[in-house]
XYZ file of C-alpha atoms in Angstrom:
685
model
C 171.543 403.244 -50.628
C 172.485 399.660 -49.875
C 174.509 397.399 -52.146
C 173.188 394.043 -52.795
C 176.281 392.428 -50.981
C 175.026 394.656 -47.877
C 171.227 393.479 -48.567
C 172.355 389.803 -48.897
C 174.238 390.050 -45.748
C 171.134 392.261 -44.265
C 168.810 389.285 -45.492
C 170.930 386.284 -43.922
C 170.734 387.846 -40.457
C 167.085 388.597 -40.638
C 166.505 385.340 -41.346
C 168.548 383.810 -38.457
C 167.043 385.924 -36.097
C 163.788 384.817 -37.300
C 162.227 388.659 -38.549
C 160.718 387.196 -41.416
C 158.640 390.248 -42.309
C 161.305 392.598 -42.612
C 163.203 389.494 -44.563
C 160.284 389.516 -47.101
C 160.612 393.593 -48.081
C 164.806 392.912 -48.345
C 164.021 390.067 -50.950
C 161.765 392.486 -52.943
C 164.207 395.282 -52.720
C 166.740 392.730 -54.151
C 164.387 391.912 -56.892
C 163.866 395.196 -57.831
C 167.512 395.470 -58.162
C 167.732 392.739 -60.740
C 168.391 389.835 -58.525
C 166.112 387.080 -59.669
C 168.133 384.039 -58.514
C 167.021 380.994 -57.164
C 167.988 381.428 -53.536
C 166.276 384.870 -52.991
C 162.946 383.575 -54.464
C 163.252 380.252 -52.422
C 164.377 382.737 -49.287
C 160.743 384.888 -49.763
C 158.648 381.610 -50.282
C 160.252 380.411 -47.123
C 159.430 383.669 -45.205
C 155.915 383.706 -46.341
C 155.275 380.435 -45.050
C 156.929 381.221 -41.601
C 154.913 383.985 -41.688
C 151.550 381.723 -42.182
C 150.717 383.262 -45.633
C 149.925 380.267 -47.250
C 147.856 382.018 -50.034
C 150.426 384.693 -50.810
C 152.939 381.772 -51.094
C 151.069 379.736 -53.410
C 150.371 382.761 -55.615
C 154.065 383.532 -55.873
C 154.959 379.857 -56.486
C 152.536 379.806 -59.512
C 154.150 383.267 -60.588
C 157.694 381.994 -60.559
C 156.725 378.658 -62.389
C 159.488 377.255 -64.678
C 162.393 379.390 -63.403
C 163.992 376.652 -61.148
C 165.656 373.369 -62.203
C 162.929 371.689 -59.933
C 159.203 372.484 -59.498
C 158.722 373.664 -55.526
C 156.387 370.795 -55.100
C 157.074 370.259 -51.724
C 156.702 374.214 -50.463
C 153.118 373.963 -52.657
C 151.977 370.607 -51.345
C 152.592 372.282 -47.556
C 150.778 375.333 -48.256
C 147.667 373.322 -49.571
C 148.130 371.142 -46.608
C 148.035 374.094 -44.014
C 144.921 375.576 -45.997
C 143.140 372.285 -45.333
C 143.049 371.136 -49.366
C 144.271 367.955 -48.625
C 143.204 366.139 -51.711
C 145.038 368.612 -53.566
C 148.185 368.295 -51.451
C 148.123 364.948 -51.597
C 147.814 364.831 -55.513
C 151.045 367.157 -55.583
C 152.868 364.788 -53.541
C 151.784 361.769 -55.438
C 153.233 363.504 -58.922
C 156.413 364.034 -57.702
C 156.907 360.486 -56.377
C 155.768 359.219 -59.951
C 158.309 361.297 -61.538
C 161.486 360.954 -59.351
C 160.974 356.915 -58.276
C 164.704 356.310 -57.486
C 164.342 358.506 -54.584
C 162.191 359.753 -52.096
C 163.133 362.422 -49.092
C 161.967 361.548 -45.576
C 160.669 365.124 -45.393
C 157.863 364.201 -47.973
C 157.299 361.009 -46.237
C 156.547 362.833 -43.050
C 154.231 365.268 -45.115
C 152.352 362.450 -46.504
C 151.699 360.711 -43.234
C 150.724 363.956 -41.590
C 148.099 364.505 -44.664
C 146.971 360.735 -44.300
C 146.101 361.327 -40.577
C 144.047 364.616 -41.045
C 142.144 362.645 -43.699
C 141.348 359.491 -41.375
C 143.603 357.072 -43.509
C 144.606 355.745 -40.176
C 146.099 352.268 -42.079
C 148.108 354.060 -44.652
C 149.619 356.549 -42.436
C 150.407 353.991 -39.782
C 152.557 352.043 -42.727
C 154.543 354.918 -43.708
C 155.516 355.623 -39.902
C 156.801 352.281 -39.776
C 158.682 352.715 -42.897
C 160.232 355.936 -41.574
C 161.378 354.422 -38.306
C 163.056 351.762 -40.102
C 164.748 354.387 -42.132
C 165.720 356.629 -39.463
C 167.837 353.929 -37.377
C 168.808 354.423 -33.780
C 171.536 357.053 -34.246
C 169.129 360.267 -34.081
C 167.336 359.843 -30.735
C 164.744 362.947 -31.052
C 163.890 361.813 -34.730
C 162.894 358.302 -32.922
C 160.920 359.915 -30.098
C 159.100 361.930 -32.739
C 158.455 359.343 -35.060
C 157.234 356.839 -32.179
C 154.766 359.337 -30.499
C 153.042 360.199 -33.927
C 152.896 356.651 -34.697
C 151.393 355.780 -31.398
C 148.978 358.638 -31.879
C 147.784 357.106 -35.074
C 147.234 353.868 -33.627
C 145.235 355.188 -30.522
C 143.194 356.905 -33.336
C 142.231 353.556 -34.979
C 140.720 350.544 -32.764
C 141.730 348.098 -35.337
C 145.282 349.295 -35.056
C 145.451 349.594 -31.261
C 144.811 345.700 -30.785
C 148.737 345.060 -32.579
C 150.252 347.974 -31.022
C 154.021 347.354 -29.488
C 154.081 349.974 -27.353
C 154.885 349.051 -23.509
C 155.384 350.677 -20.190
C 159.169 350.027 -20.229
C 161.179 352.654 -18.177
C 164.236 351.724 -19.429
C 163.750 352.681 -23.289
C 164.736 355.955 -24.958
C 161.063 357.496 -24.506
C 160.869 357.146 -21.016
C 161.953 360.787 -20.930
C 159.217 362.427 -23.425
C 155.721 363.319 -21.507
C 153.946 362.986 -25.252
C 155.198 359.173 -25.237
C 153.639 358.691 -22.026
C 150.509 360.881 -23.036
C 149.832 358.883 -26.289
C 150.306 355.527 -24.614
C 147.502 356.606 -21.962
C 145.377 357.177 -24.964
C 146.261 354.020 -26.428
C 145.327 352.387 -23.329
C 142.248 354.138 -23.393
C 140.992 352.674 -26.743
C 141.904 349.191 -25.572
C 140.056 349.916 -22.255
C 143.016 349.183 -19.891
C 141.991 351.849 -17.441
C 144.412 350.808 -14.783
C 147.426 351.200 -17.337
C 145.819 354.463 -18.298
C 146.262 356.258 -14.751
C 149.374 355.000 -14.534
C 150.719 356.250 -18.010
C 149.151 359.762 -17.251
C 150.345 360.244 -14.178
C 153.846 359.362 -15.496
C 153.505 361.818 -18.512
C 152.129 364.592 -15.846
C 155.193 364.020 -13.618
C 157.558 364.148 -16.276
C 156.083 367.424 -17.890
C 156.317 369.289 -14.389
C 159.999 368.347 -13.908
C 161.077 369.310 -17.393
C 158.935 372.532 -17.227
C 159.575 374.058 -14.050
C 157.896 377.544 -13.112
C 158.874 380.139 -10.878
C 155.511 381.707 -10.232
C 151.942 380.593 -10.583
C 151.387 383.478 -13.111
C 154.014 382.386 -15.350
C 152.683 378.691 -15.019
C 149.282 379.579 -16.074
C 150.415 381.347 -19.038
C 152.825 378.848 -20.509
C 151.497 375.573 -19.420
C 147.889 376.704 -19.816
C 147.220 374.225 -22.998
C 149.056 371.402 -21.757
C 147.656 371.467 -18.094
C 144.086 371.439 -19.482
C 145.166 368.233 -22.172
C 145.998 366.417 -19.041
C 142.619 367.560 -17.073
C 140.449 366.671 -20.106
C 141.972 363.403 -20.468
C 141.238 362.755 -17.154
C 137.459 363.325 -17.540
C 137.496 361.625 -20.590
C 138.644 358.199 -18.617
C 136.062 358.926 -15.485
C 133.661 359.100 -19.069
C 134.567 355.771 -20.503
C 134.716 354.086 -17.107
C 131.003 355.038 -16.648
C 131.610 357.709 -13.831
C 129.694 360.498 -15.561
C 128.813 362.658 -12.943
C 132.809 363.214 -12.172
C 133.376 363.306 -15.687
C 130.955 366.272 -15.893
C 132.506 368.229 -12.975
C 136.029 367.816 -14.646
C 134.717 369.224 -17.823
C 132.966 371.979 -16.465
C 135.835 373.032 -14.054
C 138.164 373.150 -17.321
C 135.935 375.490 -18.978
C 135.549 377.791 -16.107
C 139.408 377.571 -14.987
C 140.957 377.883 -18.634
C 137.762 379.894 -19.906
C 136.844 377.547 -22.670
C 133.463 379.173 -23.117
C 134.858 381.174 -26.499
C 134.537 384.679 -24.932
C 138.162 385.231 -23.735
C 140.187 382.243 -25.459
C 143.498 381.918 -26.485
C 144.246 380.771 -30.216
C 146.679 377.580 -28.418
C 143.550 376.520 -26.515
C 140.950 376.517 -29.551
C 141.127 372.762 -30.348
C 140.783 371.917 -26.511
C 137.761 373.699 -26.287
C 136.000 371.756 -29.149
C 137.161 368.642 -27.585
C 135.405 369.426 -24.239
C 132.248 370.712 -26.171
C 132.381 367.578 -28.122
C 132.708 365.279 -25.340
C 130.686 367.065 -22.933
C 127.509 366.959 -25.124
C 126.653 363.350 -24.379
C 126.583 364.140 -20.458
C 124.467 367.073 -20.975
C 120.637 367.077 -20.340
C 118.512 367.115 -23.624
C 117.358 370.670 -23.039
C 121.066 372.038 -22.891
C 122.218 370.585 -26.147
C 121.804 373.646 -28.063
C 124.647 375.333 -26.076
C 126.631 372.800 -27.865
C 126.019 374.622 -31.419
C 126.208 378.046 -29.477
C 129.561 377.155 -28.060
C 131.043 376.055 -31.544
C 129.738 379.297 -32.890
C 131.528 381.274 -30.252
C 135.024 379.215 -30.763
C 134.790 379.881 -34.733
C 134.137 383.725 -33.832
C 137.063 384.006 -31.548
C 139.783 381.902 -33.038
C 141.960 383.554 -35.594
C 142.426 380.810 -37.614
C 139.433 378.281 -38.457
C 139.907 375.588 -35.977
C 138.381 372.978 -38.216
C 141.561 373.103 -40.269
C 143.370 371.927 -37.253
C 141.080 368.809 -36.374
C 141.316 365.507 -38.068
C 138.354 363.969 -40.080
C 137.273 361.841 -37.586
C 136.756 364.724 -35.254
C 135.165 366.700 -37.867
C 132.738 363.714 -38.278
C 131.794 363.407 -34.602
C 131.262 367.183 -34.538
C 128.605 366.872 -37.517
C 127.154 363.906 -35.625
C 126.694 365.906 -32.307
C 125.105 369.184 -33.853
C 122.567 366.511 -35.794
C 121.659 364.901 -32.741
C 121.550 368.405 -30.921
C 118.905 369.617 -33.493
C 117.341 366.403 -34.803
C 113.972 367.267 -34.745
C 114.492 370.840 -36.608
C 115.342 371.023 -40.358
C 118.901 371.445 -39.681
C 119.603 368.095 -39.080
C 119.865 367.383 -42.858
C 122.144 369.844 -43.344
C 124.482 368.513 -40.498
C 124.138 364.966 -42.044
C 125.220 366.186 -45.612
C 128.522 367.658 -43.667
C 129.168 364.511 -41.918
C 129.018 362.314 -45.093
C 131.795 364.768 -46.052
C 134.222 363.477 -43.497
C 132.899 359.970 -42.982
C 135.532 357.065 -43.366
C 133.338 354.259 -42.295
C 130.129 354.338 -43.779
C 128.364 351.828 -41.594
C 129.013 354.258 -38.693
C 126.721 356.957 -40.237
C 124.007 354.511 -41.218
C 123.653 353.263 -37.669
C 123.573 356.697 -36.492
C 120.745 357.459 -38.922
C 119.018 354.494 -37.729
C 118.830 355.670 -34.292
C 118.023 359.325 -35.305
C 115.127 357.676 -37.085
C 113.783 355.491 -34.318
C 113.887 359.174 -32.071
C 111.990 360.734 -34.747
C 109.328 357.868 -34.962
C 110.295 357.130 -38.705
C 110.260 353.100 -37.933
C 110.066 352.192 -41.803
C 113.215 354.456 -42.581
C 115.023 352.580 -39.814
C 113.949 349.307 -41.453
C 115.270 350.096 -44.552
C 118.619 351.725 -43.356
C 119.186 348.565 -41.305
C 118.368 346.351 -44.668
C 120.886 347.987 -46.375
C 123.515 347.572 -43.613
C 122.639 343.765 -43.588
C 123.340 343.712 -47.268
C 126.454 345.123 -46.817
C 127.588 342.525 -44.067
C 125.179 339.800 -44.180
C 127.208 337.727 -41.700
C 126.398 340.161 -38.675
C 124.146 338.599 -36.305
C 123.963 341.761 -34.547
C 122.211 343.815 -37.643
C 119.975 340.558 -38.296
C 118.543 340.731 -34.714
C 118.141 344.264 -34.803
C 116.325 343.933 -37.978
C 113.969 341.004 -36.482
C 112.971 343.473 -33.468
C 112.353 346.277 -35.731
C 110.064 344.247 -38.158
C 108.180 342.555 -34.758
C 107.711 346.216 -33.771
C 106.519 347.687 -37.044
C 104.174 344.415 -37.320
C 106.087 343.611 -40.665
C 104.919 340.019 -40.814
C 106.106 339.415 -44.708
C 109.570 339.881 -43.223
C 109.659 338.343 -40.045
C 109.737 334.636 -41.525
C 112.804 335.783 -43.586
C 114.325 337.331 -41.120
C 114.303 334.023 -38.914
C 115.400 332.006 -41.568
C 118.634 334.110 -41.933
C 119.239 334.395 -38.643
C 119.293 330.750 -37.782
C 121.028 330.116 -40.700
C 124.014 332.563 -39.610
C 124.017 330.675 -36.599
C 124.830 327.454 -38.433
C 127.228 328.876 -40.524
C 129.184 330.245 -37.657
C 129.295 327.103 -35.415
C 130.670 324.934 -38.548
C 133.157 327.885 -38.923
C 131.796 328.294 -42.579
C 132.040 332.388 -41.430
C 135.268 333.026 -39.599
C 133.818 335.640 -37.209
C 133.392 336.889 -33.949
C 132.617 334.578 -31.640
C 130.539 336.956 -29.567
C 128.004 337.052 -32.084
C 126.656 333.742 -30.999
C 126.931 334.306 -27.680
C 124.171 332.266 -25.203
C 122.519 335.704 -24.375
C 122.068 336.863 -27.925
C 120.218 333.569 -28.755
C 118.183 334.104 -25.424
C 117.164 337.381 -26.888
C 116.267 335.927 -30.233
C 113.976 333.126 -28.660
C 112.358 336.023 -26.355
C 111.665 338.002 -29.831
C 109.857 334.682 -31.346
C 108.201 333.161 -28.555
C 107.228 335.786 -26.103
C 106.429 338.886 -28.332
C 102.576 338.757 -29.752
C 102.454 338.910 -33.189
C 98.399 338.568 -33.796
C 97.161 335.633 -35.921
C 99.064 336.552 -39.186
C 102.038 334.441 -38.494
C 101.219 331.233 -36.446
C 103.274 330.406 -33.618
C 103.575 326.523 -35.048
C 105.688 327.843 -38.082
C 108.170 329.431 -35.666
C 107.932 326.146 -33.658
C 108.808 324.407 -36.576
C 111.829 326.687 -37.552
C 113.074 326.167 -34.124
C 112.609 322.438 -34.726
C 114.802 322.488 -37.856
C 117.337 324.207 -36.544
C 117.811 322.115 -33.299
C 118.089 319.168 -36.208
C 120.811 321.225 -38.149
C 122.468 321.758 -34.851
C 122.665 317.807 -34.070
C 123.836 317.351 -37.703
C 126.738 319.784 -37.416
C 127.769 318.028 -33.966
C 127.949 314.638 -35.875
C 129.873 316.220 -38.823
C 131.983 318.164 -36.937
C 136.119 318.272 -37.168
C 137.167 319.207 -33.894
C 136.506 323.301 -34.346
C 133.246 323.706 -33.027
C 132.886 325.120 -29.370
C 130.861 322.689 -27.266
C 130.079 325.101 -24.609
C 128.283 327.499 -26.713
C 126.272 324.783 -28.578
C 125.404 323.356 -25.023
C 123.890 326.731 -23.880
C 121.829 327.266 -27.112
C 120.491 323.789 -26.829
C 119.636 324.437 -23.037
C 117.658 327.445 -24.166
C 115.812 325.567 -26.803
C 114.970 322.801 -24.279
C 113.832 325.313 -21.685
C 111.695 326.689 -24.572
C 110.113 323.066 -25.960
C 109.426 322.482 -22.317
C 107.278 325.663 -21.667
C 105.356 325.412 -24.807
C 104.265 321.520 -23.833
C 106.936 319.851 -26.753
C 108.319 317.295 -23.974
C 110.138 315.112 -26.382
C 111.972 317.827 -28.105
C 112.906 319.059 -24.619
C 114.155 315.951 -23.896
C 116.341 315.596 -27.112
C 118.112 318.878 -26.117
C 118.908 318.635 -22.731
C 120.461 315.140 -23.224
C 122.642 316.310 -26.338
C 123.772 319.304 -24.410
C 124.954 316.849 -21.426
C 126.616 314.261 -24.106
C 128.467 316.955 -25.882
C 129.972 318.460 -22.641
C 132.127 316.760 -20.265
C 130.722 318.501 -17.040
C 127.298 317.846 -15.967
C 125.822 321.101 -16.021
C 123.194 321.115 -12.967
C 120.771 323.582 -15.173
C 120.629 320.546 -18.117
C 120.203 318.016 -15.454
C 117.256 319.724 -13.884
C 115.738 320.435 -17.111
C 116.389 316.841 -18.610
C 114.531 315.203 -15.409
C 111.664 317.809 -15.652
C 110.976 316.898 -19.187
C 111.562 313.283 -19.083
C 109.068 313.160 -15.914
C 106.671 314.943 -17.908
C 106.857 312.664 -21.123
C 104.842 309.655 -20.968
C 106.732 307.700 -23.865
C 110.542 308.520 -22.743
C 112.309 305.591 -22.105
C 115.498 307.559 -20.532
C 117.065 306.010 -17.322
C 117.080 308.746 -15.042
C 118.765 307.163 -11.894
C 122.145 308.822 -12.726
C 120.925 312.027 -13.050
C 118.915 311.710 -9.826
C 122.044 310.851 -8.202
C 123.778 313.773 -9.346
C 120.573 316.019 -8.206
C 121.209 314.328 -4.676
C 124.622 315.170 -4.383
C 123.639 319.096 -5.314
C 120.641 319.286 -2.794
C 121.231 320.393 0.670
C 121.039 318.142 3.651
C 117.847 319.874 5.010
C 115.998 318.350 1.922
C 116.313 314.689 3.513
C 114.636 315.453 6.652
C 111.027 315.967 4.968
C 109.020 313.169 6.091
C 107.684 310.893 3.238
C 104.279 310.100 5.095
C 103.368 313.883 5.015
C 104.084 314.123 1.353
C 101.870 311.211 0.723
C 98.830 312.500 2.852
C 99.631 315.986 0.563
C 97.549 316.323 -2.551
C 99.227 315.722 -5.542
C 99.276 319.150 -7.813
C 97.284 318.617 -11.077
C 99.110 319.067 -14.273
C 97.276 319.457 -17.376
C 97.713 317.179 -20.465
C 99.101 318.501 -23.333
C 99.494 316.787 -26.805
C 102.781 317.402 -28.604
C 100.984 318.726 -31.408
C 102.310 321.975 -32.474
C 98.904 323.527 -32.838
C 98.059 322.846 -29.199
C 96.133 325.393 -27.194
C 99.110 325.791 -25.044
C 101.514 326.730 -28.117
C 98.652 329.074 -29.150
C 98.202 330.496 -25.483
C 101.799 331.700 -25.406
C 101.717 334.783 -27.659
C 97.887 335.491 -26.751
C 97.992 338.627 -24.847
C 97.045 338.437 -21.142
C 93.917 339.383 -19.636
C 93.507 343.015 -18.227
C 93.202 343.094 -14.461
C 90.765 345.914 -14.616
C 87.014 344.725 -14.656
C 84.425 345.966 -17.000
C 81.784 348.470 -15.613
C 78.292 347.524 -16.421
C 76.526 350.066 -18.467
C 73.898 351.793 -16.660
C 70.499 352.454 -18.641
C 67.562 355.218 -17.736
C 64.687 353.659 -15.617
C 62.078 351.434 -17.849
C 64.735 351.428 -20.927
C 64.859 347.921 -22.818
C 68.249 347.512 -24.547
C 66.889 344.902 -26.833
C 64.118 347.108 -27.569
C 65.109 350.709 -27.647
C 62.714 352.027 -29.933
C 63.319 355.300 -31.959
C 66.466 357.464 -31.765
C 65.367 360.536 -29.566
C 65.125 363.766 -30.897
C 68.606 365.365 -31.129
C 66.951 369.119 -31.171
C 64.736 368.398 -27.818
C 66.877 370.872 -26.332
C 66.708 373.719 -28.459
C 63.585 376.256 -28.390
C 60.627 376.000 -30.487
C 61.145 378.366 -33.438
C 64.849 377.460 -33.996
C 63.851 373.345 -34.368
C 63.685 372.605 -37.989
C 60.319 370.984 -37.847
C 59.065 374.254 -36.645
C 60.946 376.348 -39.458
C 59.441 373.913 -42.192
C 55.709 374.169 -41.333
C 56.155 378.206 -41.184
C 58.581 378.264 -44.350
C 55.788 378.727 -46.680
C 54.079 381.684 -44.795
C 57.342 383.557 -44.525
C 58.356 383.217 -48.174
C 54.580 384.794 -49.112
C 54.834 387.575 -46.896
C 58.619 388.354 -47.511
C 58.912 391.818 -48.147
C 55.466 393.140 -47.619
C 55.508 393.777 -44.006
C 57.783 394.572 -41.349
C 57.648 393.675 -37.923
C 55.878 396.230 -36.115
C 54.335 398.066 -39.317
C 50.639 398.487 -40.113
C 48.909 397.629 -43.667
C 49.826 400.501 -46.277
C 53.215 401.306 -44.763
C 56.008 402.119 -46.601
C 59.461 400.792 -45.531
C 61.972 404.192 -44.718
C 65.271 404.671 -43.236
C 65.848 406.741 -39.965
C 67.676 409.527 -41.635
C 64.598 410.380 -44.082
C 63.056 413.066 -42.221
C 66.185 414.482 -40.464
C 66.685 417.982 -40.645
C 70.409 418.410 -42.097
C 72.668 420.845 -41.650
C 75.088 422.505 -44.521
C 77.998 420.277 -45.278
C 81.261 421.664 -45.136
C 84.630 420.040 -46.045
C 86.019 420.479 -42.566
C 82.933 419.138 -40.362
C 80.917 415.787 -40.974
C 77.380 415.890 -40.594
C 76.343 414.780 -37.097
C 74.686 411.624 -36.440
C 71.414 411.514 -34.708
C 71.769 409.328 -31.665
C 68.426 409.868 -30.414
C 66.220 406.893 -30.176
C 62.551 406.495 -29.934
C 60.778 406.061 -26.785
C 59.184 402.804 -28.097
C 62.673 401.415 -28.894
C 63.944 402.209 -25.396
C 60.885 401.085 -23.683
C 60.554 397.429 -22.479
C 57.695 395.249 -23.911
C 55.252 394.628 -21.242
C 53.150 391.227 -21.353
């Protein structure tokens, strides 16, 4: 029988040697002896947490609640965090922070930052890490490295935070000896699409890792460094995937699955999360018929892993997994279940709505896609990309009620962005986007429901509002973008025969830019030469063209040009309802000529006569006209005579005059298979 002092000493030695299971038994013995002090109870909770028994630890905390001077809020929130009950863990920490506003321990901030990271609240997590880095100071180097590595991982997880990152490739900094720092720096460069820096940082990380983890044999290296080496290889595959080299990426993913056995059959617990990442990145590179392997692989990983691997993933990873599952079975009923799962983990709802729009288009549900895009457009009305997508969908669906409204919205957005009323991304008003809009409006057949003159009128008002914005500008407008848009408008007016408007657009584009753009000059010369009422002096522009032309052009003999035929140019009026404007939206004639209908000999198509009898190919007895003639006769003789009978004959059955044997329970009566000679003999004609 051990004394209490001996048990205390043994408990201390067991905790130091990390024998937590035996230490729990010693705590139970001390409790049975009446030692219910705070140290023993805290030690038991600590041992339960170290053994990963989160449920038992929480139950024990609830059992001894109120016995301590302070509640075990940190231990409870940590257990909830490890059980993936993140909202409850965050509530537990917030309740303590409200009570003790004077001082908050750094360990609480660490745990809170980890919870924010798993929940996908990266901006709040980044603020906490900046606060922790400021508190720690420069005395503790290891803590500084740990905080900086985690801080960089948070910035690499969010595109908005990665832009403002201050971490650089400095060889002299205190982080240069940490391979985790260089690995996260490579991830940060991947988000910013700086692929040259990515390769350098990843090579540096792998070099530091190989020097700090020397191995004596290949077998030992395979067992100890398996997950880390797999991480390096998967990162390289993802770099190739982002750079567009899909074949190299697919080969690396498949080699990782074969080398490290990521198929879920013989899988170690330390590498389960990497297997999920490999399956998740690989689905977009596989063929459509192999997408079912994605869900099968995840199911195998769920069965193989001792602990549910979803608890180790952040919310953005869970969100992407749900979307990949929904994409792999978008034509099956399981699609709705995976979309509901994705709604639980989504942080940015716009990504989910855009995914639904794409799936609706794959499923052929264009009307649902249009309604989802309208919802997105209401959420961010200044986004020109959504407006252009709405317009293209409306044209595809022939939703003629919505097309003029979308055109007005898009053109008004262009004016607002140009005049800096919207402080938005300048890429939204690029010339390529506007040219795509013009092609949608002019070169897409929209039948006769919407007159092309209304669209041209809208473009005319847009051109006037552009000029008005130029007159009232305050120096903040990008003239180059407006010049490109005016060139596109000028070419559009030139093709539809509105030469005066084309001259105005090209001349305005040349006036607002210092450099004489050759495309604007050519457009102005062509439109002014076709416009009879133009009083524009073209000499200066012709000199510009002469300087641009090659010397071989001036060797042409003018007498040969005079003797050649003048190309005929049809005269077009500048009215909006001209035939040329209408012909732009008309469908081009088919190249296949129609075959002439071939009629029978002696057939007159103008006087075809009565329609031929459709029953002319049937036998006479089966025609409806023959049946009508003999209908009364058949009804009169019905039931009196049978076929082959004589007058006075009585209808009888075949078994009336048969000699039947005695019936028994064991044997049935034999049937007479003998047929009359008359039935077997064929009738002679």
